[in-house]
């Protein structure tokens, strides 16, 4: 089984420091505890950018951001769901926002704006 997701590494500048947005999810059903960037599965007939915009809005309430040109990174992983092994490809874009306030969706339990070092430590 295969899945394909699109995500965004979103940052903002705060007092001359760059902060990255991480979303937190408590462990439940098929999910382990995680800190991650906003992301989600591509829906039928959606482009990568349409998915990115929809997921960012759904998960954070952010619609005002600028994509950084020429940044597109792909990661691949396997995970188990309902006893099945899933191959997942996640494509990340890079974006900047001036928005500080987040409106979390039901999918997440918390968020943090982190500097690079803290983000690297938290990311799962």
Tab-separated table of N, CA and C in Angstrom:
chain	number	residue	atom	x	y	z
A	1	UNK	N	0.839	-1.180	0.000
A	1	UNK	CA	0.000	0.000	0.000
A	1	UNK	C	0.886	1.245	0.000
A	2	UNK	N	0.452	2.287	-0.725
A	2	UNK	CA	1.236	3.523	-0.843
A	2	UNK	C	0.409	4.727	-0.408
A	3	UNK	N	1.114	5.705	0.158
A	3	UNK	CA	0.521	6.992	0.490
A	3	UNK	C	1.468	8.078	0.023
A	4	UNK	N	0.885	9.216	-0.323
A	4	UNK	CA	1.690	10.366	-0.728
A	4	UNK	C	1.160	11.600	-0.014
A	5	UNK	N	2.039	12.291	0.688
A	5	UNK	CA	1.659	13.482	1.438
A	5	UNK	C	2.487	14.675	1.000
A	6	UNK	N	1.925	15.854	1.265
A	6	UNK	CA	2.619	17.101	1.013
A	6	UNK	C	2.675	17.864	2.331
A	7	UNK	N	3.833	18.442	2.622
A	7	UNK	CA	3.991	19.194	3.856
A	7	UNK	C	4.731	20.495	3.612
A	8	UNK	N	4.774	21.288	4.671
A	8	UNK	CA	5.483	22.560	4.575
A	8	UNK	C	6.328	22.772	5.821
A	9	UNK	N	7.559	23.145	5.587
A	9	UNK	CA	8.437	23.602	6.653
A	9	UNK	C	8.204	25.105	6.706
A	10	UNK	N	7.407	25.513	7.686
A	10	UNK	CA	6.984	26.903	7.770
A	10	UNK	C	7.808	27.627	8.828
A	11	UNK	N	8.300	28.818	8.462
A	11	UNK	CA	9.076	29.600	9.419
A	11	UNK	C	8.606	31.042	9.432
A	12	UNK	N	8.974	31.719	10.502
A	12	UNK	CA	8.746	33.158	10.613
A	12	UNK	C	9.951	33.762	11.308
A	13	UNK	N	10.167	35.032	11.064
A	13	UNK	CA	11.265	35.738	11.717
A	13	UNK	C	10.711	36.448	12.940
A	14	UNK	N	11.356	36.198	14.091
A	14	UNK	CA	10.927	36.806	15.354
A	14	UNK	C	12.154	37.356	16.059
A	15	UNK	N	12.206	38.681	16.192
A	15	UNK	CA	13.360	39.320	16.849
A	15	UNK	C	14.687	38.859	16.242
A	16	UNK	N	14.758	38.897	14.934
A	16	UNK	CA	15.959	38.529	14.172
A	16	UNK	C	16.326	37.054	14.291
A	17	UNK	N	15.428	36.240	14.829
A	17	UNK	CA	15.664	34.795	14.926
A	17	UNK	C	14.612	34.082	14.084
A	18	UNK	N	15.009	33.016	13.427
A	18	UNK	CA	14.070	32.236	12.633
A	18	UNK	C	13.452	31.165	13.526
A	19	UNK	N	12.113	31.076	13.476
A	19	UNK	CA	11.357	30.087	14.251
A	19	UNK	C	10.575	29.210	13.282
A	20	UNK	N	10.598	27.901	13.537
A	20	UNK	CA	9.911	26.918	12.706
A	20	UNK	C	8.674	26.409	13.428
A	21	UNK	N	7.593	26.193	12.696
A	21	UNK	CA	6.353	25.715	13.286
A	21	UNK	C	6.335	24.189	13.339
A	22	UNK	N	6.141	23.666	14.538
A	22	UNK	CA	5.969	22.230	14.733
A	22	UNK	C	4.617	21.986	15.379
A	23	UNK	N	3.953	20.919	14.939
A	23	UNK	CA	2.663	20.526	15.485
A	23	UNK	C	2.826	19.247	16.293
A	24	UNK	N	2.124	19.191	17.427
A	24	UNK	CA	2.233	18.047	18.338
A	24	UNK	C	0.960	17.215	18.295
A	25	UNK	N	1.156	15.900	18.306
A	25	UNK	CA	0.041	14.955	18.351
A	25	UNK	C	0.310	13.952	19.468
A	26	UNK	N	-0.662	13.820	20.373
A	26	UNK	CA	-0.559	12.808	21.423
A	26	UNK	C	-0.688	11.424	20.786
A	27	UNK	N	-0.136	10.403	21.431
A	27	UNK	CA	-0.296	9.050	20.876
A	27	UNK	C	-1.759	8.598	20.937
A	28	UNK	N	-2.228	7.943	19.878
A	28	UNK	CA	-3.553	7.341	19.851
A	28	UNK	C	-3.652	6.372	18.679
A	29	UNK	N	-4.597	5.480	18.725
A	29	UNK	CA	-4.843	4.457	17.704
A	29	UNK	C	-3.613	4.100	16.878
A	30	UNK	N	-3.582	4.588	15.641
A	30	UNK	CA	-2.499	4.235	14.708
A	30	UNK	C	-1.319	5.194	14.760
A	31	UNK	N	-1.316	6.141	15.698
A	31	UNK	CA	-0.283	7.167	15.706
A	31	UNK	C	0.531	7.143	16.989
A	32	UNK	N	1.820	7.248	16.826
A	32	UNK	CA	2.709	7.453	17.965
A	32	UNK	C	2.739	8.947	18.270
A	33	UNK	N	3.202	9.284	19.458
A	33	UNK	CA	3.391	10.690	19.808
A	33	UNK	C	4.335	11.315	18.776
A	34	UNK	N	4.029	12.543	18.357
A	34	UNK	CA	4.901	13.143	17.344
A	34	UNK	C	4.900	14.656	17.385
A	35	UNK	N	6.028	15.212	17.001
A	35	UNK	CA	6.195	16.627	16.656
A	35	UNK	C	6.572	16.630	15.191
A	36	UNK	N	5.831	17.354	14.389
A	36	UNK	CA	6.078	17.310	12.948
A	36	UNK	C	5.653	18.624	12.305
A	37	UNK	N	6.015	18.774	11.040
A	37	UNK	CA	5.592	19.917	10.248
A	37	UNK	C	4.164	19.676	9.752
A	38	UNK	N	3.417	20.724	9.439
A	38	UNK	CA	2.087	20.545	8.858
A	38	UNK	C	2.190	19.748	7.552
A	39	UNK	N	1.317	18.758	7.428
A	39	UNK	CA	1.326	17.936	6.213
A	39	UNK	C	0.046	17.123	6.127
A	40	UNK	N	-0.201	16.566	4.954
A	40	UNK	CA	-1.373	15.712	4.788
A	40	UNK	C	-1.387	15.046	3.429
A	41	UNK	N	-2.267	14.069	3.306
A	41	UNK	CA	-2.371	13.299	2.073
A	41	UNK	C	-3.011	14.113	0.950
A	42	UNK	N	-2.536	13.850	-0.248
A	42	UNK	CA	-3.091	14.480	-1.444
A	42	UNK	C	-4.466	13.885	-1.708
A	43	UNK	N	-5.438	14.760	-1.925
A	43	UNK	CA	-6.777	14.300	-2.291
A	43	UNK	C	-6.882	14.215	-3.813
A	44	UNK	N	-7.866	13.454	-4.268
A	44	UNK	CA	-8.047	13.225	-5.698
A	44	UNK	C	-8.127	14.542	-6.471
A	45	UNK	N	-7.373	14.612	-7.555
A	45	UNK	CA	-7.333	15.752	-8.477
A	45	UNK	C	-6.752	17.024	-7.863
A	46	UNK	N	-6.038	16.907	-6.751
A	46	UNK	CA	-5.392	18.059	-6.126
A	46	UNK	C	-3.941	18.133	-6.588
A	47	UNK	N	-3.449	19.341	-6.793
A	47	UNK	CA	-2.021	19.513	-7.072
A	47	UNK	C	-1.280	19.513	-5.737
A	48	UNK	N	0.031	19.424	-5.793
A	48	UNK	CA	0.832	19.460	-4.568
A	48	UNK	C	0.610	20.773	-3.818
A	49	UNK	N	0.593	21.884	-4.542
A	49	UNK	CA	0.433	23.196	-3.906
A	49	UNK	C	-0.977	23.351	-3.335
A	50	UNK	N	-1.982	22.845	-4.026
A	50	UNK	CA	-3.345	22.887	-3.484
A	50	UNK	C	-3.429	22.097	-2.183
A	51	UNK	N	-2.779	20.936	-2.151
A	51	UNK	CA	-2.747	20.124	-0.928
A	51	UNK	C	-2.055	20.873	0.188
A	52	UNK	N	-0.908	21.460	-0.123
A	52	UNK	CA	-0.142	22.212	0.870
A	52	UNK	C	-0.989	23.331	1.477
A	53	UNK	N	-1.640	24.116	0.638
A	53	UNK	CA	-2.464	25.235	1.119
A	53	UNK	C	-3.636	24.733	1.959
A	54	UNK	N	-4.308	23.690	1.502
A	54	UNK	CA	-5.457	23.145	2.228
A	54	UNK	C	-5.033	22.601	3.587
A	55	UNK	N	-3.971	21.806	3.600
A	55	UNK	CA	-3.518	21.210	4.855
A	55	UNK	C	-3.037	22.266	5.849
A	56	UNK	N	-2.306	23.258	5.369
A	56	UNK	CA	-1.825	24.307	6.259
A	56	UNK	C	-3.002	25.059	6.871
A	57	UNK	N	-4.002	25.374	6.073
A	57	UNK	CA	-5.184	26.078	6.572
A	57	UNK	C	-5.957	25.196	7.554
A	58	UNK	N	-6.176	23.930	7.198
A	58	UNK	CA	-6.934	23.030	8.077
A	58	UNK	C	-6.230	22.813	9.419
A	59	UNK	N	-4.917	22.628	9.388
A	59	UNK	CA	-4.191	22.260	10.600
A	59	UNK	C	-3.774	23.442	11.458
A	60	UNK	N	-3.648	24.642	10.857
A	60	UNK	CA	-3.111	25.786	11.609
A	60	UNK	C	-3.933	27.064	11.489
A	61	UNK	N	-4.807	27.139	10.502
A	61	UNK	CA	-5.542	28.367	10.240
A	61	UNK	C	-4.740	29.391	9.448
A	62	UNK	N	-3.532	29.036	9.037
A	62	UNK	CA	-2.673	29.973	8.298
A	62	UNK	C	-2.953	29.889	6.800
A	63	UNK	N	-3.250	31.052	6.216
A	63	UNK	CA	-3.413	31.112	4.760
A	63	UNK	C	-2.444	32.113	4.140
A	64	UNK	N	-1.813	32.918	4.976
A	64	UNK	CA	-0.920	33.957	4.490
A	64	UNK	C	0.538	33.513	4.653
A	65	UNK	N	1.148	33.082	3.547
A	65	UNK	CA	2.545	32.653	3.555
A	65	UNK	C	3.108	32.761	2.144
A	66	UNK	N	4.422	32.756	2.060
A	66	UNK	CA	5.104	32.780	0.764
A	66	UNK	C	5.980	31.548	0.651
A	67	UNK	N	5.864	30.867	-0.474
A	67	UNK	CA	6.741	29.718	-0.723
A	67	UNK	C	8.117	30.215	-1.130
A	68	UNK	N	9.137	29.521	-0.667
A	68	UNK	CA	10.516	29.820	-1.051
A	68	UNK	C	10.812	29.034	-2.324
A	69	UNK	N	11.216	29.733	-3.359
A	69	UNK	CA	11.473	29.091	-4.658
A	69	UNK	C	12.604	28.072	-4.563
A	70	UNK	N	12.495	27.052	-5.393
A	70	UNK	CA	13.535	26.032	-5.578
A	70	UNK	C	13.819	25.188	-4.347
A	71	UNK	N	12.866	25.084	-3.420
A	71	UNK	CA	13.025	24.159	-2.299
A	71	UNK	C	11.913	23.126	-2.372
A	72	UNK	N	12.328	21.873	-2.492
A	72	UNK	CA	11.389	20.762	-2.535
A	72	UNK	C	12.179	19.525	-2.135
A	73	UNK	N	11.869	18.978	-0.967
A	73	UNK	CA	12.586	17.812	-0.454
A	73	UNK	C	11.620	16.655	-0.265
A	74	UNK	N	12.093	15.453	-0.590
A	74	UNK	CA	11.257	14.268	-0.479
A	74	UNK	C	11.866	13.316	0.542
A	75	UNK	N	11.009	12.787	1.429
A	75	UNK	CA	11.445	11.714	2.318
A	75	UNK	C	10.538	10.515	2.077
A	76	UNK	N	11.066	9.342	2.343
A	76	UNK	CA	10.298	8.112	2.172
A	76	UNK	C	10.428	7.297	3.446
A	77	UNK	N	9.322	6.649	3.821
A	77	UNK	CA	9.341	5.851	5.042
A	77	UNK	C	8.304	4.749	4.947
A	78	UNK	N	8.404	3.811	5.876
A	78	UNK	CA	7.427	2.747	6.020
A	78	UNK	C	6.820	2.872	7.404
A	79	UNK	N	5.532	2.557	7.524
A	79	UNK	CA	4.906	2.482	8.839
A	79	UNK	C	3.807	1.429	8.803
A	80	UNK	N	3.376	1.022	9.980
A	80	UNK	CA	2.325	0.005	10.105
A	80	UNK	C	1.007	0.670	10.446
A	81	UNK	N	-0.063	0.212	9.781
A	81	UNK	CA	-1.405	0.689	10.065
A	81	UNK	C	-2.360	-0.487	9.905
A	82	UNK	N	-3.080	-0.786	10.978
A	82	UNK	CA	-4.033	-1.906	10.963
A	82	UNK	C	-3.386	-3.200	10.474
A	83	UNK	N	-2.133	-3.432	10.864
A	83	UNK	CA	-1.430	-4.649	10.492
A	83	UNK	C	-0.824	-4.632	9.105
A	84	UNK	N	-1.030	-3.568	8.357
A	84	UNK	CA	-0.476	-3.450	7.009
A	84	UNK	C	0.753	-2.547	7.014
A	85	UNK	N	1.729	-2.865	6.168
A	85	UNK	CA	2.893	-2.012	6.000
A	85	UNK	C	2.586	-1.007	4.894
A	86	UNK	N	2.741	0.263	5.220
A	86	UNK	CA	2.445	1.344	4.279
A	86	UNK	C	3.755	2.008	3.872
A	87	UNK	N	3.960	2.172	2.561
A	87	UNK	CA	5.078	2.950	2.039
A	87	UNK	C	4.568	4.375	1.857
A	88	UNK	N	5.245	5.327	2.480
A	88	UNK	CA	4.801	6.713	2.411
A	88	UNK	C	5.897	7.600	1.860
A	89	UNK	N	5.504	8.460	0.936
A	89	UNK	CA	6.388	9.479	0.386
A	89	UNK	C	5.828	10.827	0.831
A	90	UNK	N	6.691	11.660	1.429
A	90	UNK	CA	6.280	12.991	1.861
A	90	UNK	C	7.167	14.013	1.165
A	91	UNK	N	6.540	14.956	0.500
A	91	UNK	CA	7.257	16.029	-0.188
A	91	UNK	C	7.063	17.305	0.623
A	92	UNK	N	8.172	17.921	1.010
A	92	UNK	CA	8.122	19.140	1.804
A	92	UNK	C	8.536	20.346	0.969
A	93	UNK	N	7.768	21.411	1.136
A	93	UNK	CA	8.100	22.720	0.591
A	93	UNK	C	8.534	23.600	1.758
A	94	UNK	N	9.125	24.734	1.454
A	94	UNK	CA	9.572	25.683	2.467
A	94	UNK	C	8.781	26.970	2.296
A	95	UNK	N	8.278	27.499	3.409
A	95	UNK	CA	7.482	28.715	3.330
A	95	UNK	C	7.722	29.636	4.504
A	96	UNK	N	7.490	30.916	4.268
A	96	UNK	CA	7.640	31.927	5.310
A	96	UNK	C	6.296	32.603	5.561
A	97	UNK	N	6.009	32.869	6.819
A	97	UNK	CA	4.797	33.579	7.195
A	97	UNK	C	5.138	34.658	8.213
A	98	UNK	N	4.263	35.628	8.328
A	98	UNK	CA	4.384	36.632	9.388
A	98	UNK	C	3.379	36.330	10.499
A	99	UNK	N	2.546	35.338	10.263
A	99	UNK	CA	1.510	34.946	11.219
A	99	UNK	C	2.128	34.247	12.419
A	100	UNK	N	1.677	34.635	13.597
A	100	UNK	CA	2.155	34.026	14.838
A	100	UNK	C	1.079	33.137	15.454
A	101	UNK	N	-0.179	33.551	15.328
A	101	UNK	CA	-1.285	32.839	15.962
A	101	UNK	C	-1.688	31.606	15.159
A	102	UNK	N	-1.933	30.527	15.876
A	102	UNK	CA	-2.304	29.254	15.267
A	102	UNK	C	-3.686	28.849	15.759
A	103	UNK	N	-4.503	28.334	14.848
A	103	UNK	CA	-5.794	27.752	15.207
A	103	UNK	C	-5.695	26.261	14.899
A	104	UNK	N	-5.365	25.490	15.930
A	104	UNK	CA	-5.152	24.056	15.742
A	104	UNK	C	-6.421	23.322	15.351
A	105	UNK	N	-6.275	22.333	14.490
A	105	UNK	CA	-7.391	21.458	14.138
A	105	UNK	C	-7.515	20.378	15.217
A	106	UNK	N	-8.558	19.574	15.085
A	106	UNK	CA	-8.769	18.463	16.020
A	106	UNK	C	-7.651	17.419	15.926
A	107	UNK	N	-6.883	17.433	14.836
A	107	UNK	CA	-5.837	16.428	14.623
A	107	UNK	C	-4.622	16.613	15.526
A	108	UNK	N	-4.446	17.820	16.063
A	108	UNK	CA	-3.248	18.106	16.849
A	108	UNK	C	-3.612	18.622	18.233
A	109	UNK	N	-2.664	18.465	19.154
A	109	UNK	CA	-2.901	18.817	20.552
A	109	UNK	C	-2.135	20.052	21.008
A	110	UNK	N	-1.111	20.441	20.269
A	110	UNK	CA	-0.313	21.596	20.659
A	110	UNK	C	0.564	22.016	19.478
A	111	UNK	N	1.250	23.131	19.636
A	111	UNK	CA	2.192	23.601	18.624
A	111	UNK	C	3.290	24.388	19.311
A	112	UNK	N	4.382	24.571	18.593
A	112	UNK	CA	5.499	25.391	19.072
A	112	UNK	C	6.158	26.064	17.888
A	113	UNK	N	6.587	27.302	18.108
A	113	UNK	CA	7.498	27.960	17.184
A	113	UNK	C	8.883	27.754	17.791
A	114	UNK	N	9.778	27.034	17.109
A	114	UNK	CA	11.071	26.641	17.662
A	114	UNK	C	12.223	27.167	16.820
A	115	UNK	N	13.339	27.444	17.483
A	115	UNK	CA	14.545	27.728	16.717
A	115	UNK	C	15.030	26.405	16.095
A	116	UNK	N	16.008	26.491	15.246
A	116	UNK	CA	16.471	25.316	14.500
A	116	UNK	C	16.905	24.183	15.425
A	117	UNK	N	17.721	24.497	16.420
A	117	UNK	CA	18.248	23.457	17.309
A	117	UNK	C	17.125	22.734	18.073
A	118	UNK	N	16.153	23.492	18.573
A	118	UNK	CA	15.048	22.880	19.304
A	118	UNK	C	14.151	22.068	18.359
A	119	UNK	N	13.937	22.571	17.165
A	119	UNK	CA	13.118	21.854	16.188
A	119	UNK	C	13.753	20.512	15.849
A	120	UNK	N	15.038	20.480	15.628
A	120	UNK	CA	15.733	19.234	15.301
A	120	UNK	C	15.594	18.222	16.439
A	121	UNK	N	15.663	18.680	17.681
A	121	UNK	CA	15.526	17.791	18.840
A	121	UNK	C	14.117	17.219	18.955
A	122	UNK	N	13.105	18.026	18.635
A	122	UNK	CA	11.710	17.595	18.807
A	122	UNK	C	11.180	16.756	17.655
A	123	UNK	N	11.605	17.047	16.443
A	123	UNK	CA	11.040	16.378	15.272
A	123	UNK	C	11.098	14.863	15.383
A	124	UNK	N	9.982	14.232	15.060
A	124	UNK	CA	9.949	12.776	15.031
A	124	UNK	C	9.828	12.286	13.616
